[in-house]
Short mmCIF file of C-alpha atoms in Angstrom, two decimals:
data_model
loop_
_atom_site.label_atom_id
_atom_site.label_comp_id
_atom_site.label_asym_id
_atom_site.label_seq_id
_atom_site.Cartn_x
_atom_site.Cartn_y
_atom_site.Cartn_z
CA MET A 1259 0.00 0.00 0.00
CA VAL A 1260 1.29 3.47 -0.91
CA LYS A 1261 1.97 5.78 2.02
CA ILE A 1262 1.75 9.57 1.94
CA LYS A 1263 4.28 11.49 4.00
CA TYR A 1264 3.07 13.96 6.59
CA LYS A 1265 4.98 16.36 8.78
CA LYS A 1266 2.96 15.74 11.94
CA GLN A 1267 0.94 12.60 11.37
CA ARG A 1268 0.59 9.66 9.01
CA LYS A 1269 -2.46 8.22 7.38
CA SER A 1270 -2.86 5.64 4.69
CA ASP A 1271 -4.17 6.64 1.29
CA ILE A 1272 -7.34 4.64 1.85
CA ASP A 1273 -8.06 6.37 5.17
CA LEU A 1274 -7.48 9.74 3.55
CA ILE A 1275 -9.81 8.96 0.65
CA VAL A 1276 -12.56 7.65 2.92
CA GLU A 1277 -12.27 10.76 5.06
CA THR A 1278 -12.42 12.95 1.96
CA ALA A 1279 -15.47 11.11 0.67
CA LYS A 1280 -17.28 11.62 3.95
CA LYS A 1281 -16.46 15.33 3.97
CA LEU A 1282 -17.63 15.74 0.38
CA ARG A 1283 -20.85 13.92 1.17
CA ILE A 1284 -21.48 16.02 4.29
CA ARG A 1285 -20.88 19.26 2.42
CA ASN A 1286 -23.21 18.12 -0.32
CA GLU A 1287 -25.99 17.28 2.14
CA ASN A 1288 -25.67 20.76 3.63
CA ASN A 1289 -26.10 22.26 0.14
CA SER A 1290 -22.89 24.22 0.54
CA ILE A 1291 -21.33 22.52 -2.47
CA SER A 1292 -22.47 20.15 -5.17
CA LEU A 1293 -20.27 17.54 -6.79
CA ARG A 1294 -20.87 18.98 -10.22
CA GLY A 1295 -19.48 22.31 -9.04
CA ALA A 1296 -16.64 20.88 -7.01
CA GLY A 1297 -13.22 21.84 -8.30
CA ALA A 1298 -9.55 21.68 -7.49
CA GLY A 1299 -9.86 24.27 -4.76
CA ASP A 1300 -12.74 22.45 -3.06
CA ILE A 1301 -10.94 19.10 -3.10
CA ASP A 1302 -7.76 20.83 -1.96
CA LEU A 1303 -9.65 22.19 1.01
CA LEU A 1304 -11.14 18.82 1.87
CA LEU A 1305 -7.90 16.89 1.41
CA TYR A 1306 -5.48 19.22 3.10
CA SER A 1307 -7.49 21.06 5.74
CA ARG A 1308 -6.47 20.04 9.25
CA LEU A 1309 -3.73 17.86 7.71
CA ASP A 1310 -0.20 19.18 7.30
CA ILE A 1311 0.75 17.29 4.14
CA ASP A 1312 4.07 17.47 2.38
CA PRO A 1313 2.95 18.51 -1.15
CA ASP A 1314 5.10 16.16 -3.23
CA GLU A 1315 4.20 14.84 -6.68
CA GLU A 1316 2.50 11.75 -5.35
CA ASP A 1317 0.05 13.85 -3.34
CA TYR A 1318 -0.66 15.93 -6.42
CA ILE A 1319 -1.40 12.91 -8.60
CA LEU A 1320 -3.76 11.53 -5.98
CA ARG A 1321 -5.56 14.86 -5.77
CA SER A 1322 -5.71 15.08 -9.58
CA VAL A 1323 -7.40 11.69 -9.75
CA LEU A 1324 -9.99 12.79 -7.20
CA PHE A 1325 -10.61 15.98 -9.14
CA SER A 1326 -10.89 14.04 -12.40
CA ALA A 1327 -13.50 11.73 -10.89
CA VAL A 1328 -15.61 14.63 -9.67
CA ALA A 1329 -15.24 16.78 -12.79
CA SER A 1330 -16.09 13.93 -15.17
CA ASN A 1331 -19.28 13.13 -13.24
CA GLU A 1332 -18.14 9.60 -12.43
CA LEU A 1333 -19.44 10.14 -8.90
CA SER A 1334 -23.12 10.64 -8.22
CA ASP A 1335 -24.34 13.02 -5.54
CA ASP A 1336 -25.05 10.06 -3.25
CA PHE A 1337 -21.67 8.38 -3.75
CA SER A 1338 -20.05 6.27 -1.08
CA ALA A 1339 -16.47 6.11 0.11
CA GLU A 1340 -16.11 2.75 -1.66
CA ASP A 1341 -17.12 4.31 -5.01
CA LEU A 1342 -14.44 6.93 -4.72
CA LEU A 1343 -11.89 4.38 -3.57
CA ASN A 1344 -12.59 2.11 -6.56
CA ILE A 1345 -12.09 4.98 -8.99
CA VAL A 1346 -8.80 5.96 -7.39
CA ARG A 1347 -7.62 2.35 -7.42
CA LYS A 1348 -8.52 1.98 -11.07
CA LYS A 1349 -6.89 5.22 -12.21
CA TYR A 1350 -3.98 5.49 -9.83
CA TRP A 1351 -2.69 2.28 -8.30
CA GLU A 1352 -3.00 0.15 -11.44
CA LYS A 1353 -1.09 2.74 -13.47
CA LYS A 1354 1.48 3.69 -10.87
CA THR A 1355 5.08 3.14 -11.98
CA ASP A 1356 8.35 3.68 -10.17
CA LYS A 1357 9.01 6.93 -8.34
CA SER A 1358 11.02 8.51 -11.16
CA ASN A 1359 8.13 8.19 -13.60
CA ARG A 1360 5.29 9.63 -11.53
CA TYR A 1361 4.89 12.60 -13.82
CA THR A 1362 4.78 10.23 -16.78
CA VAL A 1363 1.68 8.71 -15.21
CA LEU A 1364 0.06 12.11 -14.87
CA THR A 1365 0.99 13.11 -18.41
CA GLY A 1366 -0.38 9.83 -19.75
CA MET A 1367 -3.68 10.38 -17.94
CA TYR A 1368 -3.78 13.90 -19.36
CA LEU A 1369 -3.16 12.76 -22.94
CA LYS A 1370 -5.75 9.99 -22.70
CA GLY A 1371 -8.41 12.44 -21.57
CA GLU A 1372 -8.62 11.16 -18.01
CA LEU A 1373 -7.91 14.61 -16.59
CA PRO A 1374 -10.34 17.46 -17.30
CA ILE A 1375 -7.47 19.47 -18.73
CA SER A 1376 -7.97 17.53 -21.98
CA ARG A 1377 -11.36 19.08 -22.59
CA LEU A 1378 -9.83 22.28 -23.91
CA LYS A 1379 -7.89 20.40 -26.62
CA LEU A 1380 -4.59 22.12 -25.86
CA HIS A 1381 -2.55 18.91 -25.70
CA ASP A 1382 0.25 19.76 -28.10
CA CYS A 1383 0.64 23.40 -27.09
CA LEU A 1384 0.60 22.73 -23.36
CA ILE A 1385 2.92 19.73 -23.45
CA GLN A 1386 5.48 21.77 -25.38
CA ARG A 1387 5.22 24.53 -22.78
CA LEU A 1388 5.49 22.10 -19.87
CA LYS A 1389 8.39 19.92 -21.03
CA PRO A 1390 11.32 22.18 -20.03
CA LEU A 1391 9.90 22.91 -16.57
CA LYS A 1392 10.53 21.10 -13.32
CA SER A 1393 7.91 18.62 -12.20
CA ARG A 1394 6.67 20.66 -9.25
CA THR A 1395 6.21 23.71 -11.46
CA GLN A 1396 4.36 21.51 -13.93
CA ALA A 1397 2.05 20.36 -11.17
CA ARG A 1398 1.30 23.92 -10.12
CA MET A 1399 0.58 24.95 -13.69
CA ILE A 1400 -1.75 22.03 -14.36
CA ASP A 1401 -3.36 22.73 -11.00
CA SER A 1402 -4.03 26.31 -12.13
CA HIS A 1403 -5.37 25.01 -15.41
CA ASN A 1404 -7.71 22.57 -13.67
CA GLU A 1405 -9.00 25.36 -11.46
CA ALA A 1406 -9.77 27.55 -14.46
CA VAL A 1407 -11.29 24.68 -16.43
CA ARG A 1408 -13.52 23.88 -13.46
CA THR A 1409 -14.65 27.48 -13.34
CA ILE A 1410 -15.24 27.74 -17.08
CA HIS A 1411 -17.17 24.48 -17.34
CA PHE A 1412 -19.16 24.42 -14.13
CA ARG A 1413 -19.70 27.97 -13.02
CA HIS A 1414 -19.64 30.73 -15.59
CA PHE A 1415 -20.07 28.87 -18.86
CA PRO A 1416 -22.30 26.07 -20.13
CA ARG A 1417 -20.56 22.74 -20.15
CA ILE A 1418 -18.83 21.93 -23.44
CA ASP A 1419 -17.46 18.40 -23.84
CA ASP A 1420 -14.94 17.13 -26.35
CA ASP A 1421 -17.36 15.34 -28.64
CA TYR A 1422 -19.46 18.43 -29.34
CA CYS A 1423 -17.25 21.36 -28.53
CA VAL A 1424 -17.08 24.62 -30.46
CA THR A 1425 -13.73 25.26 -32.09
CA ALA A 1426 -12.28 28.17 -33.97
CA GLY A 1427 -9.68 26.47 -36.13
CA SER A 1428 -6.70 28.55 -37.14
CA SER A 1429 -8.05 31.74 -35.58
CA GLU A 1430 -8.05 30.07 -32.19
CA LYS A 1431 -4.41 29.05 -32.60
CA GLN A 1432 -3.41 32.55 -33.65
CA LEU A 1433 -4.95 34.06 -30.55
CA PHE A 1434 -3.27 31.40 -28.43
CA LYS A 1435 0.13 32.38 -29.82
CA ILE A 1436 -0.45 36.03 -28.95
CA PHE A 1437 -0.58 35.23 -25.27
CA VAL A 1438 2.48 32.96 -25.05
CA SER A 1439 5.07 35.60 -25.94
CA ALA A 1440 6.12 36.34 -22.35
CA LYS A 1441 9.59 35.24 -21.23
CA ASN A 1442 8.28 33.64 -18.04
CA ALA A 1443 6.75 30.32 -19.07
CA GLU A 1444 4.27 30.11 -16.21
CA ILE A 1445 2.97 33.65 -16.76
CA ALA A 1446 2.70 32.96 -20.48
CA TYR A 1447 0.82 29.75 -19.78
CA ARG A 1448 -1.71 31.38 -17.47
CA ARG A 1449 -2.14 34.26 -19.89
CA ALA A 1450 -2.79 31.84 -22.74
CA LEU A 1451 -5.17 29.82 -20.59
CA GLY A 1452 -7.28 32.84 -19.77
CA ALA A 1453 -7.27 34.05 -23.36
CA PHE A 1454 -8.29 30.63 -24.66
CA GLY A 1455 -11.08 30.18 -22.15
CA GLU A 1456 -12.58 33.58 -22.82
CA LEU A 1457 -12.04 33.19 -26.54
CA ARG A 1458 -14.35 30.17 -26.51
CA GLY A 1459 -17.02 32.23 -24.84
CA LEU A 1460 -16.58 35.15 -27.20
CA LEU A 1461 -16.56 32.92 -30.26
CA SER A 1462 -19.72 31.16 -29.16
CA TYR A 1463 -21.24 34.54 -28.45
CA LEU A 1464 -20.31 35.79 -31.92
CA MET A 1465 -21.72 32.67 -33.51
CA ASN A 1466 -25.03 33.04 -31.71
CA ARG A 1467 -25.28 36.69 -32.53
CA ASN A 1468 -24.81 36.12 -36.25
CA LYS A 1469 -26.99 33.04 -36.30
CA HIS A 1470 -30.11 34.72 -34.94
CA SER A 1471 -31.43 38.19 -35.65
CA ARG A 1472 -31.67 40.74 -32.88
CA MET A 1473 -34.95 41.51 -31.20
CA SER A 1474 -36.50 44.92 -31.77
CA THR A 1475 -35.16 46.03 -28.39
CA GLY A 1476 -31.61 45.59 -29.66
CA SER A 1477 -30.57 43.20 -26.93
CA TYR A 1478 -28.77 39.91 -27.50
CA ARG A 1479 -31.47 37.87 -25.79
CA GLN A 1480 -32.66 35.00 -27.98
CA SER A 1481 -35.82 32.95 -28.20
CA LEU A 1482 -36.22 30.38 -25.44
CA ASN A 1483 -37.09 27.76 -28.06
CA ASP A 1484 -33.64 28.12 -29.61
CA VAL A 1485 -31.58 28.41 -26.45
CA ARG A 1486 -30.60 25.72 -24.00
CA PRO A 1487 -31.47 27.47 -20.70
CA ILE A 1488 -29.14 27.43 -17.75
CA GLN A 1489 -30.01 27.99 -14.12
CA PHE A 1490 -30.45 31.71 -13.77
CA SER A 1491 -33.19 34.21 -14.52
CA THR A 1492 -33.30 37.64 -16.08
CA VAL A 1493 -35.95 40.28 -16.58
CA HIS A 1494 -37.63 40.22 -19.97
CA GLN A 1495 -37.28 43.69 -21.44
CA LYS A 1496 -40.86 43.92 -22.72
CA SER A 1497 -42.96 42.05 -20.17
CA GLY A 1498 -40.85 42.86 -17.11
CA GLU A 1499 -41.28 39.28 -15.90
CA LEU A 1500 -38.54 36.91 -14.86
CA ALA A 1501 -37.62 34.46 -17.61
CA GLU A 1502 -35.00 31.77 -18.02
CA GLN A 1503 -32.03 33.06 -19.98
CA GLY A 1504 -29.66 30.99 -22.12
CA LEU A 1505 -26.09 32.09 -22.63
CA TRP A 1506 -24.16 31.36 -25.86
CA TYR A 1507 -25.34 27.77 -26.08
CA TYR A 1508 -27.74 26.19 -28.59
CA PRO A 1509 -29.15 22.63 -28.58
CA GLU A 1510 -28.08 21.78 -32.12
CA TRP A 1511 -24.45 22.18 -31.08
CA SER A 1512 -24.80 19.44 -28.48
CA LYS A 1513 -25.14 16.59 -30.96
CA PRO A 1514 -22.18 14.17 -30.74
CA GLY A 1515 -19.64 14.79 -33.46
CA ASN A 1516 -21.12 18.15 -34.38
CA VAL A 1517 -18.01 20.31 -34.18
CA GLN A 1518 -18.48 23.83 -35.51
CA ASP A 1519 -15.56 25.38 -37.39
CA LEU A 1520 -16.11 29.11 -36.99
CA ASP A 1521 -13.58 29.89 -39.73
CA SER A 1522 -16.05 28.50 -42.28
CA ARG A 1523 -18.68 31.13 -41.42
CA PRO A 1524 -17.89 34.27 -43.48
CA VAL A 1525 -19.45 36.82 -41.12
CA VAL A 1526 -17.80 35.36 -38.05
CA LYS A 1527 -14.52 34.88 -39.93
CA LYS A 1528 -14.51 38.57 -40.80
CA ASN A 1529 -15.06 39.54 -37.17
CA LEU A 1530 -12.37 37.12 -36.01
CA ASP A 1531 -9.82 38.50 -38.45
CA ARG A 1532 -10.60 42.01 -37.29
CA GLY A 1533 -10.28 40.97 -33.65
CA ILE A 1534 -6.99 39.18 -34.25
CA SER A 1535 -5.54 42.23 -35.98
CA VAL A 1536 -6.60 44.36 -33.01
CA LEU A 1537 -5.02 42.01 -30.46
CA LYS A 1538 -1.81 41.61 -32.47
CA GLY A 1539 -1.33 45.30 -33.15
CA SER A 1540 0.62 47.90 -31.25
CA ASN A 1541 -1.67 50.89 -31.83
CA PHE A 1542 -4.92 51.74 -30.09
CA PRO A 1543 -6.80 49.75 -28.86
CA SER A 1544 -4.51 46.68 -28.90
CA ALA A 1545 -3.00 47.03 -25.43
CA HIS A 1546 -6.38 47.90 -23.92
CA ALA A 1547 -8.02 44.92 -25.63
CA ARG A 1548 -5.40 42.46 -24.38
CA ARG A 1549 -5.64 43.80 -20.85
CA ALA A 1550 -9.45 43.75 -20.97
CA LEU A 1551 -9.45 40.07 -21.97
CA ARG A 1552 -7.09 39.19 -19.14
CA MET A 1553 -9.14 41.16 -16.60
CA TYR A 1554 -12.29 39.47 -17.82
CA CYS A 1555 -10.94 35.94 -17.53
CA ASP A 1556 -9.47 36.70 -14.10
CA SER A 1557 -12.84 37.91 -12.86
CA THR A 1558 -14.73 34.87 -14.14
CA ASP A 1559 -12.12 32.52 -12.65
CA ASN A 1560 -12.90 33.75 -9.14
CA LEU A 1561 -14.71 31.10 -7.10
CA ASP A 1562 -16.26 33.70 -4.78
CA LEU A 1563 -19.31 34.91 -6.72
CA ARG A 1564 -19.46 38.24 -4.90
CA LYS A 1565 -15.81 38.98 -5.65
CA ALA A 1566 -16.35 37.79 -9.21
CA PHE A 1567 -19.21 40.29 -9.58
CA LEU A 1568 -17.04 43.14 -8.25
CA GLU A 1569 -14.14 42.21 -10.53
CA LEU A 1570 -16.50 41.91 -13.48
CA TRP A 1571 -17.81 45.40 -12.79
CA THR A 1572 -14.22 46.64 -12.60
CA THR A 1573 -13.64 45.05 -16.01
CA LEU A 1574 -16.65 46.90 -17.42
CA GLU A 1575 -15.31 50.15 -15.96
CA PHE A 1576 -11.93 49.56 -17.59
CA ILE A 1577 -13.41 48.78 -21.01
CA THR A 1578 -15.67 51.83 -21.00
CA THR A 1579 -13.17 54.28 -19.49
CA LEU A 1580 -9.86 52.77 -20.69
CA GLY A 1581 -8.48 52.95 -17.17
CA LYS A 1582 -9.27 56.61 -16.56
CA GLN A 1583 -11.06 57.96 -13.49
CA VAL A 1584 -14.51 59.11 -14.62
CA PRO A 1585 -17.90 59.42 -12.90
CA HIS A 1586 -19.82 56.15 -12.79
CA GLU A 1587 -22.63 57.81 -14.76
CA LYS A 1588 -20.35 57.75 -17.79
CA VAL A 1589 -19.60 54.06 -17.26
CA VAL A 1590 -23.24 52.99 -17.40
CA ARG A 1591 -24.01 55.47 -20.17
CA ARG A 1592 -21.24 54.19 -22.43
CA ALA A 1593 -22.07 50.56 -21.65
CA SER A 1594 -25.72 51.14 -22.56
CA SER A 1595 -24.88 52.88 -25.84
CA ILE A 1596 -24.56 49.59 -27.76
CA TYR A 1597 -28.23 48.74 -27.16
CA LYS A 1598 -31.19 50.21 -29.01
CA ASP A 1599 -33.27 50.31 -25.83
CA LYS A 1600 -30.77 52.56 -24.06
CA ALA A 1601 -33.20 53.72 -21.37
CA HIS A 1602 -33.77 50.16 -20.19
CA ALA A 1603 -30.04 49.41 -20.30
CA LEU A 1604 -29.32 52.52 -18.22
CA LEU A 1605 -31.91 51.40 -15.69
CA TYR A 1606 -30.52 47.95 -14.98
CA LEU A 1607 -26.85 48.99 -15.26
CA ASN A 1608 -27.48 51.59 -12.55
CA HIS A 1609 -29.10 48.79 -10.56
CA TYR A 1610 -25.91 46.73 -10.96
CA ARG A 1611 -23.96 49.75 -9.73
CA ASP A 1612 -26.13 49.90 -6.60
CA ILE A 1613 -25.53 46.18 -6.01
CA ARG A 1614 -21.80 46.75 -6.41
CA ASN A 1615 -21.88 49.57 -3.85
CA GLY A 1616 -23.83 47.37 -1.45
CA MET A 1617 -21.20 44.64 -1.71
CA VAL A 1618 -18.27 47.03 -1.33
CA HIS A 1619 -19.62 49.05 1.60
CA GLY A 1620 -21.35 46.14 3.30
CA TYR A 1621 -24.78 47.72 3.77
CA ALA A 1622 -26.51 44.95 1.80
CA ASP A 1623 -26.23 41.22 2.43
CA TYR A 1624 -26.68 39.21 -0.78
CA ASP A 1625 -26.93 35.44 -0.67
CA GLU A 1626 -25.11 33.08 -3.03
CA ARG A 1627 -28.11 32.50 -5.29
CA PHE A 1628 -28.70 36.22 -5.82
CA ALA A 1629 -24.99 36.83 -6.44
CA GLU A 1630 -24.91 34.08 -9.06
CA ARG A 1631 -27.96 35.47 -10.86
CA VAL A 1632 -26.71 39.06 -11.08
CA LEU A 1633 -23.26 37.77 -12.04
CA PHE A 1634 -24.68 36.04 -15.10
CA GLN A 1635 -26.72 39.10 -16.00
CA LEU A 1636 -23.76 41.45 -15.72
CA ASN A 1637 -21.62 38.94 -17.62
CA ARG A 1638 -23.97 39.24 -20.57
CA ASP A 1639 -23.47 43.00 -20.80
CA VAL A 1640 -19.72 42.88 -20.23
CA CYS A 1641 -19.37 40.28 -22.99
CA ALA A 1642 -21.46 42.40 -25.34
CA PHE A 1643 -19.31 45.49 -24.82
CA LEU A 1644 -16.07 43.48 -24.84
CA ASP A 1645 -17.09 41.85 -28.10
CA TYR A 1646 -17.88 45.27 -29.55
CA PHE A 1647 -14.58 46.69 -28.33
CA VAL A 1648 -12.40 43.86 -29.67
CA PHE A 1649 -14.21 42.54 -32.73
CA ASN A 1650 -16.43 45.42 -33.91
CA GLN A 1651 -14.43 48.47 -32.93
CA THR A 1652 -15.39 51.78 -34.49
CA GLY A 1653 -11.95 52.36 -35.97
CA SER A 1654 -10.91 54.98 -33.41
CA SER A 1655 -7.26 55.90 -33.70
CA SER A 1656 -6.94 57.07 -30.10
CA ALA A 1657 -8.57 56.76 -26.71
CA THR A 1658 -9.92 60.30 -27.05
CA GLU A 1659 -11.78 59.43 -30.25
CA PHE A 1660 -13.16 56.30 -28.60
CA GLU A 1661 -14.49 58.28 -25.63
CA GLU A 1662 -15.97 60.99 -27.84
CA PHE A 1663 -17.77 58.36 -29.88
CA PHE A 1664 -19.53 56.86 -26.84
CA ASP A 1665 -20.14 60.24 -25.20
CA ALA A 1666 -22.11 61.43 -28.22
CA PRO A 1667 -25.78 62.13 -27.47
CA PHE A 1668 -28.31 59.35 -27.89
CA ASP A 1669 -30.84 61.60 -29.61
CA ASN A 1670 -30.42 61.71 -33.39
CA GLU A 1671 -31.78 65.27 -33.51
CA LEU A 1672 -29.02 66.47 -31.20
CA ILE A 1673 -26.42 64.74 -33.37
CA LYS A 1674 -27.81 66.44 -36.48
CA MET A 1675 -27.71 69.81 -34.71
CA ARG A 1676 -24.04 69.23 -33.87
CA LEU A 1677 -23.31 68.35 -37.49
CA GLN A 1678 -24.93 71.58 -38.66
CA VAL A 1679 -22.78 73.58 -36.23
CA TYR A 1680 -19.61 71.81 -37.43
CA GLU A 1681 -20.54 72.47 -41.07
CA ARG A 1682 -20.96 76.19 -40.33
CA VAL A 1683 -17.58 76.21 -38.56
CA LEU A 1684 -15.93 74.55 -41.56
CA ARG A 1685 -17.43 77.10 -43.96
CA PHE A 1686 -16.36 79.99 -41.75
CA ARG A 1687 -12.83 78.72 -41.12
CA ARG A 1688 -12.10 77.23 -44.52
CA ASP A 1689 -8.59 77.68 -45.84
CA PRO A 1690 -8.09 80.56 -48.33
#
């Protein structure tokens, strides 16, 4: 039997797994965590809390197997300690080699799709990035990747499995290369991870937007018959009633083997090429766009929903103000300018601002369910503006032009009056 080394006490692997299973089951019964939402951080907490474990590679592989079992839904909500033990025996002890090849075991599990890291189809790129690093650094990097994958798949995005995932072909690879240019391999890896995860969301968002026409209100909300709903509600703009809202995900994509190549769609391909040129460039708004994508993926990777909401609002502030200090009225006004129903957008964006103030100053106590709902709603608007900023930019050559564009009045009559004034100025001040 394999023994795990501890600084203060010793326990066998089986005892540790049984104890972990009991803790997971107890937490699930108390509705504080579900197995489907359990990730690397949750299992870390359950495995290592109250136990001072020496974090060597063997411990990491054991924890990775536990995470893989939870993330791949091999354990039901009413699992027993024996179920978990059987999975660990099957995936770990039968494949365990000598001590010098422990990382080979982990890499083999990764390549065969037995770790959730494989769901993002980054095998070749990641292995090349990981090869020159030391094993402990590799473990930390894969740990970070698992944490982000858990967040992307189970919290902030609909689940996308390998057999019916949405891919972007060459465009996806180009964007990946943009974020691996840093000298520090680990920073480059995390940067690429965040870019790739958010790219999937943005690509799916673009695909949905071009696949279905907008409603008369100008929002990106789609028909409930076409959308696979997920567990949150939003206010219907016309009726004012709560309705289930689907985000980026359509049922026809979920058929096995139905992989969508976004490069083959001309409208989306055009937007992707424009976005790639923006992210690759050195002029405005390239640096702002790259930073906005990183801020966005960092905010959605946060496991605390309240903190994620605050960071997501900070991301919206950065995109709309380009990092400048401006009154919050300008933030909500600029964010609402991409919708036809601007009055309604102003109303609920100001409501989000009030929620943000309540969380920051502590005068309002929001439960987890409410925080998750408003997080999804704010995420919709941040994605819309981020998509507009990166893929459908107005062609502004400077930050000043960008701000002037969104600070223009909403009323067409006021815009026409301004044009008339400018025409008179041009006639009066024309060159001799």
